Short mmCIF file of N, CA and C in Angstrom, two decimals:
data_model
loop_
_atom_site.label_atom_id
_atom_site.label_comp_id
_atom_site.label_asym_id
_atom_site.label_seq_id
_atom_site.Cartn_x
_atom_site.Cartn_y
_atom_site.Cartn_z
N UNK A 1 0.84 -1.19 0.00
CA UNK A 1 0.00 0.00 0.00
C UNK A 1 0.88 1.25 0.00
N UNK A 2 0.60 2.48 -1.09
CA UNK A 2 1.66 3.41 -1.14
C UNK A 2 0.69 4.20 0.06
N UNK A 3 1.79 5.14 1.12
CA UNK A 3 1.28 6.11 2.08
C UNK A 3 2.20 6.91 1.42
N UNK A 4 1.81 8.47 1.88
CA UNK A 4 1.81 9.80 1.44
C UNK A 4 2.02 10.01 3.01
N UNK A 5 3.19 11.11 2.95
CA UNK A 5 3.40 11.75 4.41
C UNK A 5 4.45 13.09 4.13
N UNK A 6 5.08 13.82 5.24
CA UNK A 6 6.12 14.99 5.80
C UNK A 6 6.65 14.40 5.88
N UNK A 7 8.40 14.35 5.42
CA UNK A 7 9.35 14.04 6.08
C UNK A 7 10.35 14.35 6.26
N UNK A 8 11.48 14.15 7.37
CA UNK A 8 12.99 14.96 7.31
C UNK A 8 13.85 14.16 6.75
N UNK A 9 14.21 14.85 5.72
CA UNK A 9 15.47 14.67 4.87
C UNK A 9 16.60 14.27 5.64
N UNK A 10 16.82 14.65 6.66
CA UNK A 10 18.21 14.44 7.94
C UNK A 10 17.60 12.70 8.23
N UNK A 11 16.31 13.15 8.56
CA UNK A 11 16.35 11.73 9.52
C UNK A 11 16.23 10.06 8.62
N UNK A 12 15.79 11.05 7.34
CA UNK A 12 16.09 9.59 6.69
C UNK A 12 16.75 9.63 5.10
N UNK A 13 18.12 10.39 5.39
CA UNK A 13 19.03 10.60 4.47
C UNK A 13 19.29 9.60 3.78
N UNK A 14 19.62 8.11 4.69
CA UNK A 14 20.36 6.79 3.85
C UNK A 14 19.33 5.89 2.92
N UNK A 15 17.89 6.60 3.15
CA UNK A 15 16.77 6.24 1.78
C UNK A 15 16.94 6.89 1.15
N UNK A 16 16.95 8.56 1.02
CA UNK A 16 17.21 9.57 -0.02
C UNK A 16 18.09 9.61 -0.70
N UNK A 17 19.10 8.75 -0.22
CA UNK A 17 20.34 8.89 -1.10
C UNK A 17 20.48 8.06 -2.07
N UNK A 18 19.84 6.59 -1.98
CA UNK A 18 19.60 6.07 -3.14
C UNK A 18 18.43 5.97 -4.09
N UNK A 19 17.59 6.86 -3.56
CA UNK A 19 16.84 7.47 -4.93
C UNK A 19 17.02 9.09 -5.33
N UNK A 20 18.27 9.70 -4.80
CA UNK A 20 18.31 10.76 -5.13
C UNK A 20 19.87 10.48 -6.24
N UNK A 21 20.46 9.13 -6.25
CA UNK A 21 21.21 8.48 -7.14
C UNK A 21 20.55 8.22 -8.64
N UNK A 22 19.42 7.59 -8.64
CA UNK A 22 18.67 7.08 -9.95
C UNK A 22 18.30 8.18 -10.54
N UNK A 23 17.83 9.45 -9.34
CA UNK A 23 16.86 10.51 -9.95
C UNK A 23 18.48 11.70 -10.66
N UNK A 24 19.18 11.82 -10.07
CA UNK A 24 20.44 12.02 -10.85
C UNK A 24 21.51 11.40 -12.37
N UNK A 25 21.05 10.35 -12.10
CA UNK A 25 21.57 9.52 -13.30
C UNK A 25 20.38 9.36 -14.48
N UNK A 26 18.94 9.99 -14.18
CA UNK A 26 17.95 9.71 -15.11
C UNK A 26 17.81 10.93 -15.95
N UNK A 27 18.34 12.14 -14.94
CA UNK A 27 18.11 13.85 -15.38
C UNK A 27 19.21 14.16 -15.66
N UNK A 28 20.07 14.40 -14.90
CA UNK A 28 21.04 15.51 -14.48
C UNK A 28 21.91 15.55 -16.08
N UNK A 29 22.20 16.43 -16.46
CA UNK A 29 23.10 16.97 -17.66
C UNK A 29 24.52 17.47 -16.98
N UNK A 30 25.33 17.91 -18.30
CA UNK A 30 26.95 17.15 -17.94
C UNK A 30 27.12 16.28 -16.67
N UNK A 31 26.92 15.10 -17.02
CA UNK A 31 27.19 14.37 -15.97
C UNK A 31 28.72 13.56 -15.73
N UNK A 32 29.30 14.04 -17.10
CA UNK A 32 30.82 14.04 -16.94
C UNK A 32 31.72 15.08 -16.00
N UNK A 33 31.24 15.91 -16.19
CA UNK A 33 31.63 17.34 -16.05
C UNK A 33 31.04 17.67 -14.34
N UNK A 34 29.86 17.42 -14.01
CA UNK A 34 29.01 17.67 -12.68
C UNK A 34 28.66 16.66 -12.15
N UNK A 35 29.35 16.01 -11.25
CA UNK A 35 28.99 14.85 -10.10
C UNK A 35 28.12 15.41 -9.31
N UNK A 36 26.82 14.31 -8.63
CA UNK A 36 26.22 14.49 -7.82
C UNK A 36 26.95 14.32 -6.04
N UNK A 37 26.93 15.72 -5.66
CA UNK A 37 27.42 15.87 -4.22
C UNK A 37 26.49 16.59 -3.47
N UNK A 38 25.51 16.08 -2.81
CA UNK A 38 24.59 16.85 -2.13
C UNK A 38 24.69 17.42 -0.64
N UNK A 39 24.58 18.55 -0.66
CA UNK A 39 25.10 19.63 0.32
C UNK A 39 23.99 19.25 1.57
N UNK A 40 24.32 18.34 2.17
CA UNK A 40 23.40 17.80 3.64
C UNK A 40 23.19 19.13 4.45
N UNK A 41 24.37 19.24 4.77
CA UNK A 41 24.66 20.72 5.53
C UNK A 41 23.82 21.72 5.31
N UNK A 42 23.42 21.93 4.38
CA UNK A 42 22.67 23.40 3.67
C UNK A 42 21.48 22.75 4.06
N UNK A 43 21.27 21.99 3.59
CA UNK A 43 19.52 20.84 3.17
C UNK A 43 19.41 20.63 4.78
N UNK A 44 20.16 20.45 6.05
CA UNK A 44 19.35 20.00 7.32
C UNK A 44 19.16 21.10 8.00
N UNK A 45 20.40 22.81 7.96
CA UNK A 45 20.10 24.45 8.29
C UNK A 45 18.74 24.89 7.48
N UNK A 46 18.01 24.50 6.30
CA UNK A 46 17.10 24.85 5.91
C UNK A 46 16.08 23.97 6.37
N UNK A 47 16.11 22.80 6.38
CA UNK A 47 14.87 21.99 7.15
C UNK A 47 14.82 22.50 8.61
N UNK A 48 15.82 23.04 9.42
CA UNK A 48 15.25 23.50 11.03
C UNK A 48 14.98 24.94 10.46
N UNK A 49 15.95 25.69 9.89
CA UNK A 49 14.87 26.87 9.45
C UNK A 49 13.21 26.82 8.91
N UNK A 50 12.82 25.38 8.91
CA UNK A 50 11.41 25.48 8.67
C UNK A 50 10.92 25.99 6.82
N UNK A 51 12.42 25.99 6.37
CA UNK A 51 12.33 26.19 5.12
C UNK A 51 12.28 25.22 3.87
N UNK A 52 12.87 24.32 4.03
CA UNK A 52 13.04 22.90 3.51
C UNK A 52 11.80 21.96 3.64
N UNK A 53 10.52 21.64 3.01
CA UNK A 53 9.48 20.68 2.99
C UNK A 53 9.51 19.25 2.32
N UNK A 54 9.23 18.27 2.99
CA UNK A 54 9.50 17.14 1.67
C UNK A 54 8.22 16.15 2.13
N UNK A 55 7.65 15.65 1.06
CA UNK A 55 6.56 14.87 1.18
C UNK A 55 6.99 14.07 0.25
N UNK A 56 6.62 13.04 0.57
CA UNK A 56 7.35 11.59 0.39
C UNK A 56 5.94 10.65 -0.29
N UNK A 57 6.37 9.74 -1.29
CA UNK A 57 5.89 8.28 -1.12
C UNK A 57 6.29 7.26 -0.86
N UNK A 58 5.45 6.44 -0.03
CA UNK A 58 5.99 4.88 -0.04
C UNK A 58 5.41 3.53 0.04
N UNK A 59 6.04 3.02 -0.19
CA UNK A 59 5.38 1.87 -0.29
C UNK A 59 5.59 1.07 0.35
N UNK A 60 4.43 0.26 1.29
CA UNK A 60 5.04 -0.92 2.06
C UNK A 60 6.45 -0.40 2.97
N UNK A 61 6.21 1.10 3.19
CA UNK A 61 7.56 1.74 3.96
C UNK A 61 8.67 1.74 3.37
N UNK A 62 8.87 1.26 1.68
CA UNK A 62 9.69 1.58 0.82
C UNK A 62 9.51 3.33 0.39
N UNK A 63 10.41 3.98 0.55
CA UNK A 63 10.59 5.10 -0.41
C UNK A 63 10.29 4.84 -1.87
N UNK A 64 9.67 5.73 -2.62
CA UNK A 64 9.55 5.63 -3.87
C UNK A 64 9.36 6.62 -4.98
N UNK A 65 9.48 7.81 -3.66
CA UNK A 65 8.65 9.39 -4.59
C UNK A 65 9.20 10.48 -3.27
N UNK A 66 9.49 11.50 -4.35
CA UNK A 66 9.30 13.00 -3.07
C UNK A 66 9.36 14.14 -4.09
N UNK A 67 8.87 14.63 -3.31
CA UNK A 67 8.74 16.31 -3.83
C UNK A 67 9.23 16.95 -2.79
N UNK A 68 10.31 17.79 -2.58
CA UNK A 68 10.93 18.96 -1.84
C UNK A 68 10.94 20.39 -2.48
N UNK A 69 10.14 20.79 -1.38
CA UNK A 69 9.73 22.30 -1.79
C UNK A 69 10.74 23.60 -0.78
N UNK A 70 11.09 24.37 -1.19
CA UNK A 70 11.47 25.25 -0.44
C UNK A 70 10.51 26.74 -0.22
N UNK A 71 9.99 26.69 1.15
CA UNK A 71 8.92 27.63 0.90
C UNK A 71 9.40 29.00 1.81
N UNK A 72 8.95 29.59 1.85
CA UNK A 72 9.51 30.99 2.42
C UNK A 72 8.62 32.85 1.42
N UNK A 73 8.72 33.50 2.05
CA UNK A 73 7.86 34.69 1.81
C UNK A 73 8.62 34.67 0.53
N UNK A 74 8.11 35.23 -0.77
CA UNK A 74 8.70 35.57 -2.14
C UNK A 74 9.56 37.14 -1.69
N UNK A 75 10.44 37.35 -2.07
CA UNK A 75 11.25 38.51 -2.07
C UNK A 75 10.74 39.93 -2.92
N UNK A 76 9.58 39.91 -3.47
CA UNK A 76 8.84 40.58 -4.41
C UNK A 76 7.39 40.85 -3.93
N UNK A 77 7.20 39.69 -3.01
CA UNK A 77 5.60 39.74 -2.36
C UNK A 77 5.70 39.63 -1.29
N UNK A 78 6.65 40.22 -0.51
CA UNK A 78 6.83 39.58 1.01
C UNK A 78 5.78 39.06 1.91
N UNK A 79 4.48 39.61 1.53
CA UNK A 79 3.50 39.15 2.71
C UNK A 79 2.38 37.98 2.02
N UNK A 80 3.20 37.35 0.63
CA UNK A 80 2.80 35.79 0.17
C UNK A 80 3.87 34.90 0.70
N UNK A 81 3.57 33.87 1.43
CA UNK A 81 4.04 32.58 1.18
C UNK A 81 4.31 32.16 -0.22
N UNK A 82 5.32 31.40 -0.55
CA UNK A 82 5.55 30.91 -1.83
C UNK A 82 6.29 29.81 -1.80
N UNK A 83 6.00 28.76 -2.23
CA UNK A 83 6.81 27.64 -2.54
C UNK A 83 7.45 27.45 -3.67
N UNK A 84 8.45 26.73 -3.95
CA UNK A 84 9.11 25.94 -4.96
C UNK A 84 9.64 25.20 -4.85
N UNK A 85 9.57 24.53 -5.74
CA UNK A 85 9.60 22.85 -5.91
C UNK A 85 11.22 22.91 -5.99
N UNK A 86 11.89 22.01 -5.05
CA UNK A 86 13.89 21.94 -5.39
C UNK A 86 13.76 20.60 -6.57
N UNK A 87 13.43 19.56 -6.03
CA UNK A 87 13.44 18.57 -6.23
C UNK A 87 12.11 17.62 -6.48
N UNK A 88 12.32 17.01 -7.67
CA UNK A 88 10.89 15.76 -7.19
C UNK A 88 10.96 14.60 -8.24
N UNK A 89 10.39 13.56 -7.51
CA UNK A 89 11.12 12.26 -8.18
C UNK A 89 10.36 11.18 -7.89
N UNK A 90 9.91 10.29 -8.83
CA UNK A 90 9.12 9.27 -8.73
C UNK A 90 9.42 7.85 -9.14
N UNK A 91 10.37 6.90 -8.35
CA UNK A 91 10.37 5.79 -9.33
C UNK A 91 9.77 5.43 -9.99
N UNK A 92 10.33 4.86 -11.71
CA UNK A 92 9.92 4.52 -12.56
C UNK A 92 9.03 3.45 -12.83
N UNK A 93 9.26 2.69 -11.39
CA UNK A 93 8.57 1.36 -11.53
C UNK A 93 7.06 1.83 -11.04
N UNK A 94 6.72 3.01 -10.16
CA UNK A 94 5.33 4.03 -9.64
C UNK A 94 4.94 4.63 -11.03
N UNK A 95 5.48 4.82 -11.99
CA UNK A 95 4.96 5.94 -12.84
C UNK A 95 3.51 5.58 -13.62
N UNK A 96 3.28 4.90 -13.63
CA UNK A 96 2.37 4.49 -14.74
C UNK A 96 1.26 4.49 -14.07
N UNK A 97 1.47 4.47 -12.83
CA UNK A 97 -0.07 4.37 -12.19
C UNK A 97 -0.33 5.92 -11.13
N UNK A 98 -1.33 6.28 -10.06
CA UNK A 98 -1.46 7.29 -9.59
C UNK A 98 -0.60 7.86 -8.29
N UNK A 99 1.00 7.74 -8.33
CA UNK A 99 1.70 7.81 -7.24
C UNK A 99 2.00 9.60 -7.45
N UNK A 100 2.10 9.67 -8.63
CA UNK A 100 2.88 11.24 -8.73
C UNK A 100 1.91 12.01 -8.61
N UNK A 101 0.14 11.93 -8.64
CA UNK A 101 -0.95 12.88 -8.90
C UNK A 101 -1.24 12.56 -7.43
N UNK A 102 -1.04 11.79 -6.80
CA UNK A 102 -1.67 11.46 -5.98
C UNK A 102 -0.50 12.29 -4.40
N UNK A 103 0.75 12.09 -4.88
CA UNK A 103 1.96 12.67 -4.18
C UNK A 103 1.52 13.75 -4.46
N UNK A 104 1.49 14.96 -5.40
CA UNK A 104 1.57 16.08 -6.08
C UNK A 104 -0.19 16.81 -5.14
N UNK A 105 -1.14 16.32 -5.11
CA UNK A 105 -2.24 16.29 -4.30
C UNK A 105 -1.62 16.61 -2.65
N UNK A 106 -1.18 15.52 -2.88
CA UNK A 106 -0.79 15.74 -0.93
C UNK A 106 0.06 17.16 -0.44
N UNK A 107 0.78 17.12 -1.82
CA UNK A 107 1.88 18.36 -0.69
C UNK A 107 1.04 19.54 -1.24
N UNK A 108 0.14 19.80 -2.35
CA UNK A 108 -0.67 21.16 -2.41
C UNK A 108 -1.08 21.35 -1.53
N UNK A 109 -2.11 20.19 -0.85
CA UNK A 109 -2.82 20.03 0.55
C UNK A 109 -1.97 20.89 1.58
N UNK A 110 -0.59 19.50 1.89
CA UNK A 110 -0.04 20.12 3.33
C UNK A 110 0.89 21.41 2.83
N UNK A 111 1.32 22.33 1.53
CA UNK A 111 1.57 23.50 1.64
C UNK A 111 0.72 24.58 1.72
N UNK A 112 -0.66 24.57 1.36
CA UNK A 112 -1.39 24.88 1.42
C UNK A 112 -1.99 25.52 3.36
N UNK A 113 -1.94 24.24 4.07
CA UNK A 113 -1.93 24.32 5.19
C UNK A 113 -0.73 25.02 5.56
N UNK A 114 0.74 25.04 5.08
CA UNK A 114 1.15 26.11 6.36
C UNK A 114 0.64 27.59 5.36
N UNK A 115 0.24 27.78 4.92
CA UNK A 115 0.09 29.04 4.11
C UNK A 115 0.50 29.73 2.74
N UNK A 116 1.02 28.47 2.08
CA UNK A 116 1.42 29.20 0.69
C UNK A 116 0.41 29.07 -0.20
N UNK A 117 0.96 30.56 -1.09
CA UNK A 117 -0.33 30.66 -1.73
C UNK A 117 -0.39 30.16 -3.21
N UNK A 118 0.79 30.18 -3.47
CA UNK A 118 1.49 29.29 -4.69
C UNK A 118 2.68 28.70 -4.47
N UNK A 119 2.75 28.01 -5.48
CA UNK A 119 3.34 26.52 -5.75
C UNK A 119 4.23 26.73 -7.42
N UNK A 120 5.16 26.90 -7.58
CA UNK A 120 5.94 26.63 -8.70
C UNK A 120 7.20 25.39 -8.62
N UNK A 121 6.44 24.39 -10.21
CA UNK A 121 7.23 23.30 -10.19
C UNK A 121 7.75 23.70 -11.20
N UNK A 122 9.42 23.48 -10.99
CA UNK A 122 9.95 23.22 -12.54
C UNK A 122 10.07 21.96 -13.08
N UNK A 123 10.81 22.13 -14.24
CA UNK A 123 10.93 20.23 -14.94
C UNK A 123 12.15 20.68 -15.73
N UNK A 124 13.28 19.68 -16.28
CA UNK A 124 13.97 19.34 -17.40
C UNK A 124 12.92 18.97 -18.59
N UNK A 125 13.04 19.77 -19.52
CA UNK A 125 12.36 19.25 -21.01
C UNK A 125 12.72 18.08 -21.11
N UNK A 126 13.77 17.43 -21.06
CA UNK A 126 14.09 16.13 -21.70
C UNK A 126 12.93 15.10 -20.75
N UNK A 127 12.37 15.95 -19.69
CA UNK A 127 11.46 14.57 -18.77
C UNK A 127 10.11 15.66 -18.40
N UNK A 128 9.23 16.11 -19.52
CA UNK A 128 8.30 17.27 -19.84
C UNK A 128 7.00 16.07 -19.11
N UNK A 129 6.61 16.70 -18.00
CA UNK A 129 5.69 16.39 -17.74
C UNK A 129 4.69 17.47 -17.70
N UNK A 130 4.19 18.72 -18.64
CA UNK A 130 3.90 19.56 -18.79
C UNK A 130 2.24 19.66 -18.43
N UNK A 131 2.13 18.18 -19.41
CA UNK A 131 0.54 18.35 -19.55
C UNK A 131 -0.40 17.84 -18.44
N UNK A 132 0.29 16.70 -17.47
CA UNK A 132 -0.15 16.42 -16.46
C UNK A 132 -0.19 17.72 -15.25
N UNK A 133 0.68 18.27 -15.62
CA UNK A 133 0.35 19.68 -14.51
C UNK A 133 -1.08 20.11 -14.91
N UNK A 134 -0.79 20.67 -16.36
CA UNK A 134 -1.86 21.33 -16.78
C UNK A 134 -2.79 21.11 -16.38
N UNK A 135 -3.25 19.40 -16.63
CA UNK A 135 -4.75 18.56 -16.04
C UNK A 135 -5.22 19.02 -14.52
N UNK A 136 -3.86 19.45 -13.83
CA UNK A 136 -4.21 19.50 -11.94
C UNK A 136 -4.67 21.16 -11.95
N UNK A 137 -4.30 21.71 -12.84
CA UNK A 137 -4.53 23.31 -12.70
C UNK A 137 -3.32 24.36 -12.97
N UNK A 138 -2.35 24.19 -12.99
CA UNK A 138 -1.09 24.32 -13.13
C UNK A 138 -0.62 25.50 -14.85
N UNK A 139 -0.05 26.30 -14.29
CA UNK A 139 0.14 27.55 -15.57
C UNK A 139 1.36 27.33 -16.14
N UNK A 140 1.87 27.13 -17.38
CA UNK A 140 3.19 27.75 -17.61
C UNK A 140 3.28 28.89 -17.60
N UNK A 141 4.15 29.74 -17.14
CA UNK A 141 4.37 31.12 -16.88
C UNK A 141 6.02 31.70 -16.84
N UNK A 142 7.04 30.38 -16.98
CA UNK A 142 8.66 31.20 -17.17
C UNK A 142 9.52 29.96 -17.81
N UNK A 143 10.22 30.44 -18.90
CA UNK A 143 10.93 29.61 -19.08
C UNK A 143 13.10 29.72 -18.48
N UNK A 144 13.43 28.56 -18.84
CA UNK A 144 14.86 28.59 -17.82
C UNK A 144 16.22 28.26 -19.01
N UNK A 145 16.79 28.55 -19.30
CA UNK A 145 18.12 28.60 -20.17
C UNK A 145 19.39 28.42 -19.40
N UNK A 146 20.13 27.78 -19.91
CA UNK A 146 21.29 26.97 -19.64
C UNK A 146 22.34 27.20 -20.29
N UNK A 147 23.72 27.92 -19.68
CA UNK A 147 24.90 27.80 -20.59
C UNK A 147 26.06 27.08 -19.64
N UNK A 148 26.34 26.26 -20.05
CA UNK A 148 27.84 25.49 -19.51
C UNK A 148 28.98 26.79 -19.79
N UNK A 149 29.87 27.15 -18.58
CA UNK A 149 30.62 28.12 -19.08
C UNK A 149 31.87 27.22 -18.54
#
């Protein structure tokens, strides 16, 4: 049975790390050039800052999905809450069925509850899940450009 929950990234780093391995080796560009080294340090000062969110799937208490949002007042709207999405990732072997709409549901819910008033996800084109946003309600509104220097 997949459950949907909050969780700390600190407290259960040695699951995150091997699906934050697959979800790196499935996306990430120059991957000759840019090894995955994830900055714990930064990621556990922002989870007690209350800034760092992650809602999780799992299965049978297997990890299998998360979305990590970083939420905090927008610097432009100070008196909105605003989230954004850092990270989010769904094993491949979950995809086909309702783990990511159903994950993606939950954390609107629980960001929603502490007070944000929007929600911006990004994506890599090469893994365009565009139109399934669209279906939940979801705007395109900015695009993102890339130069290797």
């Amino acid at each position: 049975m997949i459950t949907y929950q909050v969780e700390s990234l600190i407290a259960a780093r040695a699951e995150f790390d091997g699906l934050f391995k697959l979800h790196w080796a499935e996306i990430a560009r120059h991957q000759d050039e840019i090894k995955l080294n994830i900055d714990y340090d930064t990621y556990q000062k922002l989870e007690v800052a209350g800034v760092l969110h992650i809602a999780t799937a799992r299965d049978d208490g297997k990890l299998v999905g998360y979305i990590a949002s970083m939420v905090c007042p927008n610097l432009h709207y100070s008196d909105h809450l605003m989230a954004n999405n850092d990270v989010l990732y769904i094993h491949p072997v979950y995809r086909s069925g309702s783990t990511f709409v159903k994950l993606l549901r939950f954390t609107e819910k629980y960001l929603k509850e502490l007070g944000v008033v929007n929600f911006y996800v990004h994506m890599k084109l090469s893994h365009d899940f565009s139109k399934l946003l669209e279906r939940y309600g979801y705007t395109e509104i900015e695009r993102n450009f890339e130069k290797q220097l």
